[in-house]
Amino acid sequence: MSHQVERRLRLYVDFMSQPCRAVIIFSRCNKLPVELQMVLIHKGETRSPEYLARNPLGKVPLLEDPEAVRSGEGPGRDAHLCLTESAAIMSYLSYKFPELVMEHWYPRSDPVQRARVDAALHWYQGNIRAGAMRLSFHKVVAQRLGLQGDERVAADGLKTLKLALSGLEEYWLAGDSRLFMTGRQPCSADLLCACELEQLHMLKAQWHGTSLDEILAPYPLVQAWRQRVRHACEPHYSDVHAVLVKAAAVDPRPKL
Amino acid sequence: MSHQVERRLRLYVDFMSQPCRAVIIFSRCNKLPVELQMVLIHKGETRSPEYLARNPLGKVPLLEDPEAVRSGEGPGRDAHLCLTESAAIMSYLSYKFPELVMEHWYPRSDPVQRARVDAALHWYQGNIRAGAMRLSFHKVVAQRLGLQGDERVAADGLKTLKLALSGLEEYWLAGDSRLFMTGRQPCSADLLCACELEQLHMLKAQWHGTSLDEILAPYPLVQAWRQRVRHACEPHYSDVHAVLVKAAAVDPRPKL
C-alpha cells in the first residue's frame, strides 16, 4: 500500500507561483493522477535541505516521477526523474498520459502543430514571462518577501511586456479563425501566458502606478482570449487562482 | 528546377544573433539540407515589409518549410510553415530528419530524456538567455544600433546571468559522468547556452567594466564544458563565430 503511494506522480507547487498554477490547472483539466505537494516560497521551503535534494535549483514547479528510473545521465541527484520547468512538465505529462491529455494541449502526432506549440512555449518564456515576471517581482513580490525591488528593472519589464502583448495581439491571436495561440483550442502555452498575466492582479493603480486593466487596455484580442482561456479551464481556473485573488486584495504597504 | 529550389528549407539568419548561430551550427553539424538566407538586423532587414510578411514578429531565426502546408490554424500569414524560436526550430528539424540528426541533439524516442532536454531548453530561456542577452544588449549592442543602453538593466542582467552560471555549474553540469547539460553528448540546449555566452566576447574590461573571462572565472565546470561544446561542433563552431570575433575586436566607442 505504502509502496503504491510512493510510486504516484508528485507535483511540488506553490499556488502563488504563476507557472505552478498553469501546471495545476493543466493537471486538473486533464484529470491526471498527480498528487500535489505544497512548497511555500515565502516560508523558505524551496530552500530547505529536503527540497534542494530533490531540486538543487530551488524552484517550483517540480514533477517527481518514481516510475521514470534514472538513466545515469540526467541532471540532479535524482534516482528517478525530478523534472523542472513548467513547459517541459506539461509536455512530459502529455506523452505519459496520451489517453487523458488531448492533442491540442501538446501535439504528440502532428510534427507541424507540435512545432507551433513549441514555438509558442519558447516565445512565452522570452516575452510574456520575461516582461510580466520582472514587473510583478520588482513592483510587488520583492516587497512581500522583504527584498528591495528596482523601479528601473520594473519599468524595463513593463516595456518588454507591452512588446509581448503586441506580439500576442498581432501575431499569435491574429487571423480569422484563431481563438487561442496555436489554433481553435487551447495549448499549454495559452495556459502559461494567461497565468502569467493573472499575476499582475497584484498591481494596484493607487499603490503601484499601473494595473492589469490599464496594461491590457490597448489589446482587445488579448482581453477576449483571456476570457476564453479561463472559460476553457473552469472551474479549475478560478479555484486555482483563489489564493492569488485573496493575496491581491491585501494592502501591500508596510503597516504604520 | 525552380520548383525544386522553392521547396527547399530556408533558414533566415543574422550571424550576429546568438540563437541564429546555434541553429546554423546545429544544421551544419547534422548536414541538414537547409539554405541560409541573410537578414541583417543592423540594416533594418528584419523590419522590411518582405520579411514582416514572413515573420510579423520581426525576429531571426526563422525556418520556412514549403513542404509543411498550413493547416489553417497556425499563427502568421504563412501559406506554409514559417517557424520562429530557435529551440522549436531545432526540435522540428530533429523530427523532420531523423536519419540525419542523432537522438542526443533532441531525443525523439526516449520520453524521459526528451523531457530533460526540454527542461534544459526552457531553463536556458529564463536564465542564461534572460541574463546574458540583457547584459550584452544594454552594454554593447544598443550602442552599436544607435540606441541608449540602460546600465541598471545591464546590472540586473549580469545578476541574473551569475545565478544562471551557478545553476549550470552546480546542477546541469554536476555529477561524475556529466559532460554536457543532459548527458555525455551535446543537446540543442548546450548549443544555445554556449552561443549565448560567446556573445559576451563583445564585453571588454577596459570599455565595459567586465569581460567574459572575468564573468566565467568562478565556474570551472562551465569553462571546461564550453570547450567541449566547441570541440564537439568544430569546424562549424569557429566558422560561424568568425563574424562575431571580428566585430568584438572593433573599438565600440564613438569616433572622435
Coordinates of C-alpha atoms in Angstrom, one line a residue:
Chain A
M1 CA 0.0 0.0 0.0
S2 CA 2.7 2.5 1.0
H3 CA 4.7 1.2 -2.0
Q4 CA 1.8 2.2 -4.2
V5 CA 1.6 5.7 -2.7
E6 CA 5.3 6.2 -3.3
R7 CA 5.0 5.4 -7.0
R8 CA 2.5 8.2 -7.6
L9 CA 3.5 11.2 -9.5
R10 CA 4.1 14.1 -7.3
L11 CA 3.9 17.8 -8.3
Y12 CA 5.7 20.2 -5.9
V13 CA 3.9 23.6 -6.1
D14 CA 3.2 27.0 -4.6
F15 CA -0.2 28.4 -5.7
M16 CA 1.3 31.9 -5.6
S17 CA 3.7 30.9 -8.5
Q18 CA 2.2 31.6 -11.9
P19 CA 3.9 28.6 -13.7
C20 CA 2.8 26.3 -10.9
R21 CA -0.8 27.4 -11.3
A22 CA -0.6 26.6 -15.1
V23 CA 0.6 23.1 -14.4
I24 CA -2.0 22.5 -11.7
I25 CA -4.8 23.7 -14.0
F26 CA -3.4 21.5 -16.8
S27 CA -3.4 18.5 -14.5
R28 CA -6.9 19.1 -13.2
C29 CA -8.4 19.8 -16.7
N30 CA -7.0 16.5 -17.9
K31 CA -7.8 14.6 -14.7
L32 CA -4.2 13.5 -14.3
P33 CA -3.2 11.2 -11.4
V34 CA -0.9 13.7 -9.9
E35 CA -0.5 14.4 -6.2
L36 CA 0.1 18.0 -5.1
Q37 CA 2.8 18.7 -2.5
M38 CA 2.9 22.3 -1.2
V39 CA 6.3 24.0 -1.1
L40 CA 5.8 27.6 0.1
I41 CA 8.3 30.0 -1.3
H42 CA 7.7 32.8 1.2
K43 CA 8.4 30.4 4.1
G44 CA 11.7 29.4 2.5
E45 CA 10.6 25.9 1.8
T46 CA 12.1 25.9 -1.7
R47 CA 15.5 26.4 0.0
S48 CA 15.1 23.7 2.6
P49 CA 17.7 20.8 2.5
E50 CA 15.0 18.3 1.8
Y51 CA 13.7 20.2 -1.2
L52 CA 17.1 21.1 -2.5
A53 CA 17.9 17.4 -2.5
R54 CA 15.1 17.0 -5.0
N55 CA 15.7 20.1 -6.9
P56 CA 19.1 21.8 -6.4
L57 CA 17.8 24.8 -8.5
G58 CA 15.3 25.5 -5.6
K59 CA 12.4 26.3 -7.9
V60 CA 8.8 25.2 -8.3
P61 CA 7.1 23.5 -10.0
L62 CA 8.9 20.2 -9.9
L63 CA 7.5 16.9 -11.1
E64 CA 8.7 13.7 -9.5
D65 CA 8.0 10.5 -11.4
P66 CA 9.1 7.4 -9.4
E67 CA 8.3 5.3 -12.4
A68 CA 10.9 7.0 -14.6
V69 CA 14.1 5.4 -13.5
R70 CA 17.3 7.5 -14.0
S71 CA 19.4 6.5 -17.0
G72 CA 22.5 7.7 -15.2
E73 CA 22.9 10.7 -17.4
G74 CA 20.2 13.2 -16.2
P75 CA 21.0 16.3 -14.2
G76 CA 20.5 16.4 -10.4
R77 CA 20.9 13.8 -7.7
D78 CA 17.7 12.1 -8.5
A79 CA 17.4 8.3 -8.6
H80 CA 14.3 8.8 -10.7
L81 CA 13.0 11.7 -12.8
C82 CA 12.7 15.0 -11.0
L83 CA 11.7 17.3 -13.8
T84 CA 11.9 21.1 -13.6
E85 CA 10.4 23.8 -15.9
S86 CA 6.6 24.0 -16.2
A87 CA 6.5 23.8 -20.0
A88 CA 8.7 20.6 -20.0
I89 CA 6.4 19.1 -17.3
M90 CA 3.3 19.7 -19.3
S91 CA 4.8 18.2 -22.5
Y92 CA 6.1 15.2 -20.5
L93 CA 2.6 14.6 -18.9
S94 CA 1.0 14.8 -22.4
Y95 CA 3.3 12.0 -23.6
K96 CA 2.9 10.0 -20.4
F97 CA -0.9 10.1 -20.4
P98 CA -1.9 10.1 -24.1
E99 CA -5.3 8.7 -23.3
L100 CA -6.1 11.6 -20.9
V101 CA -4.4 14.6 -22.5
M102 CA -6.0 15.8 -25.8
E103 CA -3.6 16.6 -28.6
H104 CA -4.5 20.3 -28.6
W105 CA -2.7 20.8 -25.2
Y106 CA 0.5 19.4 -26.6
P107 CA 0.5 17.8 -30.0
R108 CA 2.2 14.3 -30.0
S109 CA 1.4 13.1 -33.5
D110 CA 1.4 16.2 -35.8
P111 CA 5.0 17.5 -36.1
V112 CA 4.0 20.8 -37.6
Q113 CA 1.4 21.6 -35.0
R114 CA 3.9 20.4 -32.3
A115 CA 6.5 22.8 -33.7
R116 CA 4.0 25.7 -33.4
V117 CA 3.2 24.9 -29.8
D118 CA 6.9 24.6 -29.0
A119 CA 7.5 28.0 -30.6
A120 CA 4.6 29.4 -28.5
L121 CA 6.1 27.9 -25.4
H122 CA 9.6 29.3 -26.0
W123 CA 8.1 32.7 -27.1
Y124 CA 6.2 32.9 -23.8
Q125 CA 9.5 32.4 -21.9
G126 CA 11.4 35.2 -23.6
N127 CA 8.5 37.6 -23.9
I128 CA 5.4 37.4 -21.7
R129 CA 7.2 35.7 -18.8
A130 CA 10.4 37.9 -19.2
G131 CA 8.3 41.0 -19.1
A132 CA 5.5 40.2 -16.6
M133 CA 7.7 38.3 -14.1
R134 CA 10.2 41.2 -13.7
L135 CA 7.3 43.7 -13.5
S136 CA 5.4 41.8 -10.8
F137 CA 8.6 40.8 -8.9
H138 CA 10.1 44.3 -8.7
K139 CA 6.8 46.1 -8.1
V140 CA 5.1 43.7 -5.7
V141 CA 6.7 40.4 -4.9
A142 CA 10.1 41.7 -3.7
Q143 CA 8.4 43.9 -1.1
R144 CA 6.3 41.0 0.2
L145 CA 9.4 38.8 0.5
G146 CA 11.2 41.6 2.4
L147 CA 13.5 42.4 -0.5
Q148 CA 14.2 45.7 -2.4
G149 CA 12.5 46.0 -5.8
D150 CA 14.2 48.0 -8.5
E151 CA 11.9 50.5 -10.3
R152 CA 14.1 50.8 -13.4
V153 CA 14.1 47.0 -13.8
A154 CA 10.3 47.0 -13.3
A155 CA 10.0 49.7 -16.0
D156 CA 12.1 47.6 -18.3
G157 CA 9.9 44.6 -17.6
L158 CA 6.8 46.7 -18.4
K159 CA 8.4 47.7 -21.7
T160 CA 9.2 44.1 -22.5
L161 CA 5.6 43.1 -21.5
K162 CA 4.0 45.7 -23.8
L163 CA 6.0 44.5 -26.8
A164 CA 5.0 40.9 -25.9
L165 CA 1.3 41.9 -25.7
S166 CA 1.6 43.5 -29.1
G167 CA 3.1 40.2 -30.4
L168 CA 0.2 38.2 -28.8
E169 CA -2.4 40.6 -30.3
E170 CA -0.9 41.0 -33.8
Y171 CA 0.7 37.6 -34.4
W172 CA -0.4 34.8 -32.1
L173 CA -4.0 35.8 -31.9
A174 CA -4.3 37.4 -35.4
G175 CA -6.2 35.7 -38.2
D176 CA -9.9 35.0 -38.8
S177 CA -10.2 31.6 -37.2
R178 CA -7.8 32.0 -34.3
L179 CA -9.3 31.6 -30.8
F180 CA -6.1 30.5 -29.0
M181 CA -2.4 31.0 -29.7
T182 CA -2.0 28.0 -32.0
G183 CA -5.5 27.2 -33.1
R184 CA -9.1 26.8 -32.1
Q185 CA -8.4 25.0 -28.9
P186 CA -6.0 26.0 -26.0
C187 CA -2.4 24.6 -25.8
S188 CA -0.1 24.6 -22.8
A189 CA 1.4 28.0 -23.9
D190 CA -2.1 29.6 -23.6
L191 CA -2.2 28.5 -20.0
L192 CA 1.3 29.7 -19.2
C193 CA 0.7 33.1 -20.8
A194 CA -2.7 33.5 -19.1
C195 CA -1.5 32.5 -15.6
E196 CA 1.5 34.9 -16.0
L197 CA -0.9 37.8 -16.8
E198 CA -3.2 36.9 -13.8
Q199 CA -0.2 37.6 -11.5
L200 CA -0.5 41.2 -12.5
H201 CA -3.7 41.5 -10.5
M202 CA -1.3 42.2 -7.7
L203 CA -0.6 45.6 -9.3
K204 CA -2.9 48.3 -7.9
A205 CA -3.1 51.7 -9.7
Q206 CA -3.2 53.6 -6.4
W207 CA -0.1 51.8 -5.0
H208 CA 2.0 50.8 -8.0
G209 CA 1.2 53.4 -10.6
T210 CA -0.4 50.9 -13.0
S211 CA -2.8 47.9 -13.1
L212 CA -3.6 44.9 -15.2
D213 CA -6.7 46.5 -16.8
E214 CA -4.6 49.6 -17.7
I215 CA -1.8 47.4 -19.2
L216 CA -4.3 45.3 -21.3
A217 CA -6.5 48.2 -22.4
P218 CA -4.8 48.6 -25.9
Y219 CA -5.2 44.9 -26.7
P220 CA -8.8 43.8 -27.3
L221 CA -7.9 40.4 -28.8
V222 CA -5.8 39.6 -25.7
Q223 CA -8.7 40.6 -23.5
A224 CA -11.1 38.3 -25.3
W225 CA -8.6 35.5 -25.4
R226 CA -8.0 35.7 -21.6
Q227 CA -11.7 35.1 -21.1
R228 CA -11.6 32.1 -23.5
V229 CA -8.7 30.6 -21.7
R230 CA -10.5 31.0 -18.4
H231 CA -13.8 29.5 -19.7
A232 CA -12.0 26.6 -21.3
C233 CA -10.5 25.7 -17.9
E234 CA -13.3 26.3 -15.4
P235 CA -13.9 25.6 -12.6
H236 CA -10.2 24.8 -12.1
Y237 CA -9.0 28.2 -13.4
S238 CA -10.9 30.1 -10.7
D239 CA -10.3 27.5 -8.0
V240 CA -6.5 27.6 -8.5
H241 CA -6.4 31.4 -8.7
A242 CA -8.4 31.9 -5.5
V243 CA -5.3 32.2 -3.3
L244 CA -3.9 34.9 -5.7
V245 CA -7.1 36.9 -5.7
K246 CA -7.1 36.9 -1.9
A247 CA -3.5 38.0 -1.8
A248 CA -4.0 40.7 -4.3
A249 CA -6.7 42.3 -2.1
V250 CA -4.2 42.9 0.8
D251 CA -2.8 46.4 1.1
P252 CA 0.9 45.8 0.4
R253 CA 2.2 48.9 2.1
P254 CA 4.1 48.4 5.3
K255 CA 1.9 48.7 8.4
L256 CA 2.3 52.0 10.2
Chain B
M1 CA 14.1 23.1 -61.5
S2 CA 12.9 26.4 -60.0
H3 CA 10.1 24.4 -58.4
Q4 CA 12.7 22.2 -56.7
V5 CA 14.6 25.2 -55.4
E6 CA 11.4 26.7 -53.9
R7 CA 10.7 23.6 -52.0
R8 CA 14.0 23.7 -50.1
L9 CA 14.0 24.6 -46.4
R10 CA 15.1 28.1 -45.8
L11 CA 16.6 29.5 -42.6
Y12 CA 16.6 33.2 -42.2
V13 CA 19.5 34.3 -40.1
D14 CA 21.9 37.0 -39.0
F15 CA 25.3 35.6 -37.9
M16 CA 25.5 38.4 -35.2
S17 CA 22.5 36.8 -33.4
Q18 CA 23.3 34.2 -30.8
P19 CA 20.3 31.9 -31.4
C20 CA 20.8 32.1 -35.1
R21 CA 24.4 30.9 -34.7
A22 CA 23.2 27.9 -32.6
V23 CA 20.7 26.9 -35.3
I24 CA 23.3 27.3 -38.1
I25 CA 25.8 25.2 -36.2
F26 CA 23.2 22.6 -35.5
S27 CA 22.3 22.4 -39.2
R28 CA 25.9 22.1 -40.3
C29 CA 26.9 19.5 -37.7
N30 CA 24.0 17.4 -38.9
K31 CA 24.4 18.1 -42.6
L32 CA 20.8 19.3 -43.0
P33 CA 19.6 20.4 -46.4
V34 CA 18.9 23.9 -45.2
E35 CA 19.5 27.0 -47.3
L36 CA 20.7 30.1 -45.4
Q37 CA 19.2 33.5 -46.2
M38 CA 20.8 36.5 -44.6
V39 CA 18.6 39.1 -42.8
L40 CA 20.8 41.8 -41.3
I41 CA 19.3 43.3 -38.1
H42 CA 21.5 46.4 -38.1
K43 CA 20.4 47.2 -41.6
G44 CA 16.8 47.1 -40.6
E45 CA 16.1 44.0 -42.8
T46 CA 14.1 42.2 -40.0
R47 CA 11.7 45.2 -40.2
S48 CA 11.3 45.2 -44.1
P49 CA 7.8 44.6 -45.4
E50 CA 9.0 41.5 -47.2
Y51 CA 10.4 40.0 -44.0
L52 CA 7.5 41.0 -41.8
A53 CA 5.2 39.2 -44.3
R54 CA 7.1 36.0 -43.4
N55 CA 7.5 36.8 -39.7
P56 CA 5.3 39.5 -38.3
L57 CA 7.4 39.3 -35.1
G58 CA 10.4 40.7 -37.0
K59 CA 12.9 38.3 -35.4
V60 CA 15.5 35.8 -36.6
P61 CA 16.0 32.9 -36.9
L62 CA 13.0 31.8 -38.9
L63 CA 12.6 28.5 -40.6
E64 CA 10.5 28.3 -43.7
D65 CA 9.3 24.9 -44.8
P66 CA 7.4 24.9 -48.1
E67 CA 6.6 21.2 -47.6
A68 CA 4.7 21.8 -44.4
V69 CA 1.4 23.1 -45.7
R70 CA -0.6 25.2 -43.3
S71 CA -3.5 23.5 -41.5
G72 CA -5.4 26.8 -41.4
E73 CA -4.8 27.1 -37.6
G74 CA -1.2 28.2 -37.3
P75 CA -0.2 31.8 -36.4
G76 CA 1.1 34.2 -39.0
R77 CA 0.1 34.8 -42.6
D78 CA 2.1 31.9 -43.9
A79 CA 0.6 29.5 -46.5
H80 CA 3.2 27.0 -45.3
L81 CA 5.2 26.7 -42.0
C82 CA 7.2 29.8 -41.0
L83 CA 8.6 28.7 -37.7
T84 CA 10.0 31.1 -35.1
E85 CA 12.1 30.4 -32.0
S86 CA 15.5 28.7 -32.2
A87 CA 14.7 25.9 -29.8
A88 CA 11.5 25.0 -31.6
I89 CA 13.3 25.1 -35.0
M90 CA 16.0 22.6 -33.7
S91 CA 13.3 20.2 -32.3
Y92 CA 11.4 20.4 -35.6
L93 CA 14.5 19.7 -37.7
S94 CA 15.3 16.7 -35.5
Y95 CA 11.8 15.2 -36.2
K96 CA 12.0 16.1 -39.9
F97 CA 15.4 14.5 -40.4
P98 CA 15.6 11.5 -38.0
E99 CA 18.1 9.8 -40.3
L100 CA 20.5 12.8 -40.0
V101 CA 20.0 14.2 -36.5
M102 CA 21.3 11.9 -33.7
E103 CA 19.0 11.4 -30.8
H104 CA 21.3 13.2 -28.4
W105 CA 20.7 16.5 -30.0
Y106 CA 16.9 16.2 -29.4
P107 CA 15.6 12.9 -28.2
R108 CA 12.7 11.6 -30.3
S109 CA 12.2 8.1 -28.8
D110 CA 13.0 8.3 -25.1
P111 CA 10.3 10.4 -23.3
V112 CA 12.4 10.8 -20.1
Q113 CA 15.5 12.0 -21.9
R114 CA 13.3 14.3 -24.1
A115 CA 11.8 15.8 -21.0
R116 CA 15.3 16.6 -19.7
V117 CA 16.3 18.3 -22.9
D118 CA 13.0 20.2 -23.0
A119 CA 13.7 21.3 -19.4
A120 CA 17.2 22.4 -20.3
L121 CA 15.8 24.4 -23.3
H122 CA 13.3 26.2 -21.2
W123 CA 15.8 26.8 -18.4
Y124 CA 18.2 28.4 -21.0
Q125 CA 15.4 30.9 -22.0
G126 CA 14.6 32.0 -18.5
N127 CA 18.2 32.0 -17.1
I128 CA 21.2 32.1 -19.4
R129 CA 19.4 33.9 -22.2
A130 CA 17.5 36.2 -19.8
G131 CA 20.7 37.3 -18.2
A132 CA 23.3 37.3 -21.0
M133 CA 21.0 38.9 -23.6
R134 CA 20.1 41.9 -21.4
L135 CA 23.7 42.3 -20.4
S136 CA 25.1 42.3 -23.9
F137 CA 22.3 44.3 -25.3
H138 CA 22.4 47.1 -22.8
K139 CA 26.2 47.2 -22.6
V140 CA 27.2 46.7 -26.2
V141 CA 24.5 46.1 -28.8
A142 CA 22.3 49.1 -28.0
Q143 CA 25.2 51.5 -28.7
R144 CA 26.1 49.8 -32.0
L145 CA 22.4 50.1 -33.1
G146 CA 22.4 53.8 -32.1
L147 CA 20.2 53.2 -29.1
Q148 CA 20.6 54.1 -25.5
G149 CA 21.6 51.2 -23.2
D150 CA 20.4 51.2 -19.5
E151 CA 23.2 50.5 -17.0
R152 CA 20.8 49.4 -14.3
V153 CA 19.1 46.8 -16.6
A154 CA 22.6 45.6 -17.7
A155 CA 23.5 45.2 -14.0
D156 CA 20.3 43.2 -13.4
G157 CA 21.1 41.1 -16.4
L158 CA 24.6 40.4 -15.0
K159 CA 23.0 39.4 -11.7
T160 CA 20.6 37.0 -13.5
L161 CA 23.5 35.6 -15.5
K162 CA 25.6 34.9 -12.5
L163 CA 22.7 33.0 -10.9
A164 CA 22.3 31.1 -14.2
L165 CA 26.0 30.2 -14.3
S166 CA 25.8 28.9 -10.7
G167 CA 22.8 26.7 -11.9
L168 CA 24.8 25.5 -14.9
E169 CA 27.8 24.7 -12.7
E170 CA 26.0 23.1 -9.7
Y171 CA 23.0 21.5 -11.4
W172 CA 23.2 20.9 -15.1
L173 CA 26.9 20.1 -15.2
A174 CA 27.2 18.5 -11.8
G175 CA 27.7 14.7 -11.4
D176 CA 30.5 12.3 -12.1
S177 CA 29.7 11.3 -15.6
R178 CA 28.3 14.6 -16.9
L179 CA 30.0 16.1 -19.9
F180 CA 27.1 18.2 -21.3
M181 CA 23.8 19.5 -19.8
T182 CA 21.8 16.4 -20.2
G183 CA 24.3 13.6 -20.7
R184 CA 27.6 12.5 -22.3
Q185 CA 26.8 14.1 -25.6
P186 CA 25.6 17.6 -26.5
C187 CA 21.9 18.6 -26.9
S188 CA 20.4 21.6 -28.6
A189 CA 20.3 23.4 -25.2
D190 CA 24.1 23.1 -24.9
L191 CA 24.5 24.9 -28.2
L192 CA 22.1 27.7 -27.3
C193 CA 23.7 28.3 -23.9
A194 CA 27.3 28.2 -25.4
C195 CA 26.4 30.6 -28.3
E196 CA 24.7 33.0 -25.8
L197 CA 27.9 33.1 -23.7
E198 CA 30.1 33.7 -26.8
Q199 CA 28.2 36.9 -27.4
L200 CA 29.8 38.3 -24.3
H201 CA 33.1 38.4 -26.1
M202 CA 31.8 41.8 -27.1
L203 CA 32.4 42.9 -23.5
K204 CA 35.8 44.5 -23.0
A205 CA 37.1 45.1 -19.4
Q206 CA 38.6 48.5 -20.4
W207 CA 35.4 49.8 -22.0
H208 CA 32.5 47.9 -20.3
G209 CA 33.9 47.3 -16.8
T210 CA 33.7 43.5 -17.2
S211 CA 34.6 40.7 -19.6
L212 CA 33.6 37.1 -20.4
D213 CA 36.7 35.7 -18.8
E214 CA 36.0 37.7 -15.6
I215 CA 32.4 36.6 -15.5
L216 CA 33.3 32.9 -16.0
A217 CA 36.2 32.8 -13.6
P218 CA 34.3 31.3 -10.7
Y219 CA 32.8 28.5 -12.8
P220 CA 35.5 25.9 -13.7
L221 CA 32.9 23.3 -14.9
V222 CA 31.3 25.8 -17.2
Q223 CA 34.7 26.7 -18.6
A224 CA 35.5 23.1 -19.4
W225 CA 32.0 22.5 -20.8
R226 CA 32.4 25.5 -23.2
Q227 CA 35.5 23.9 -24.7
R228 CA 33.7 20.6 -25.0
V229 CA 30.8 22.2 -26.8
R230 CA 33.2 23.9 -29.2
H231 CA 35.2 20.8 -29.9
A232 CA 32.0 18.7 -30.5
C233 CA 30.9 21.2 -33.2
E234 CA 34.2 22.1 -35.0
P235 CA 34.9 23.3 -37.6
H236 CA 31.4 24.8 -37.8
Y237 CA 31.6 26.4 -34.3
S238 CA 34.6 28.6 -35.2
D239 CA 33.4 29.3 -38.7
V240 CA 30.0 30.5 -37.6
H241 CA 31.6 32.7 -34.8
A242 CA 34.1 34.3 -37.1
V243 CA 31.9 37.3 -37.8
L244 CA 31.4 37.9 -34.0
V245 CA 35.1 37.6 -33.3
K246 CA 35.8 40.2 -35.9
A247 CA 33.0 42.5 -34.6
A248 CA 34.3 42.1 -31.0
A249 CA 37.7 43.4 -32.0
V250 CA 36.3 46.8 -33.0
D251 CA 36.6 49.6 -30.5
P252 CA 32.9 50.4 -29.8
R253 CA 33.5 54.0 -28.6
P254 CA 32.1 56.8 -30.8
K255 CA 34.9 58.1 -33.1
L256 CA 36.3 61.4 -32.0

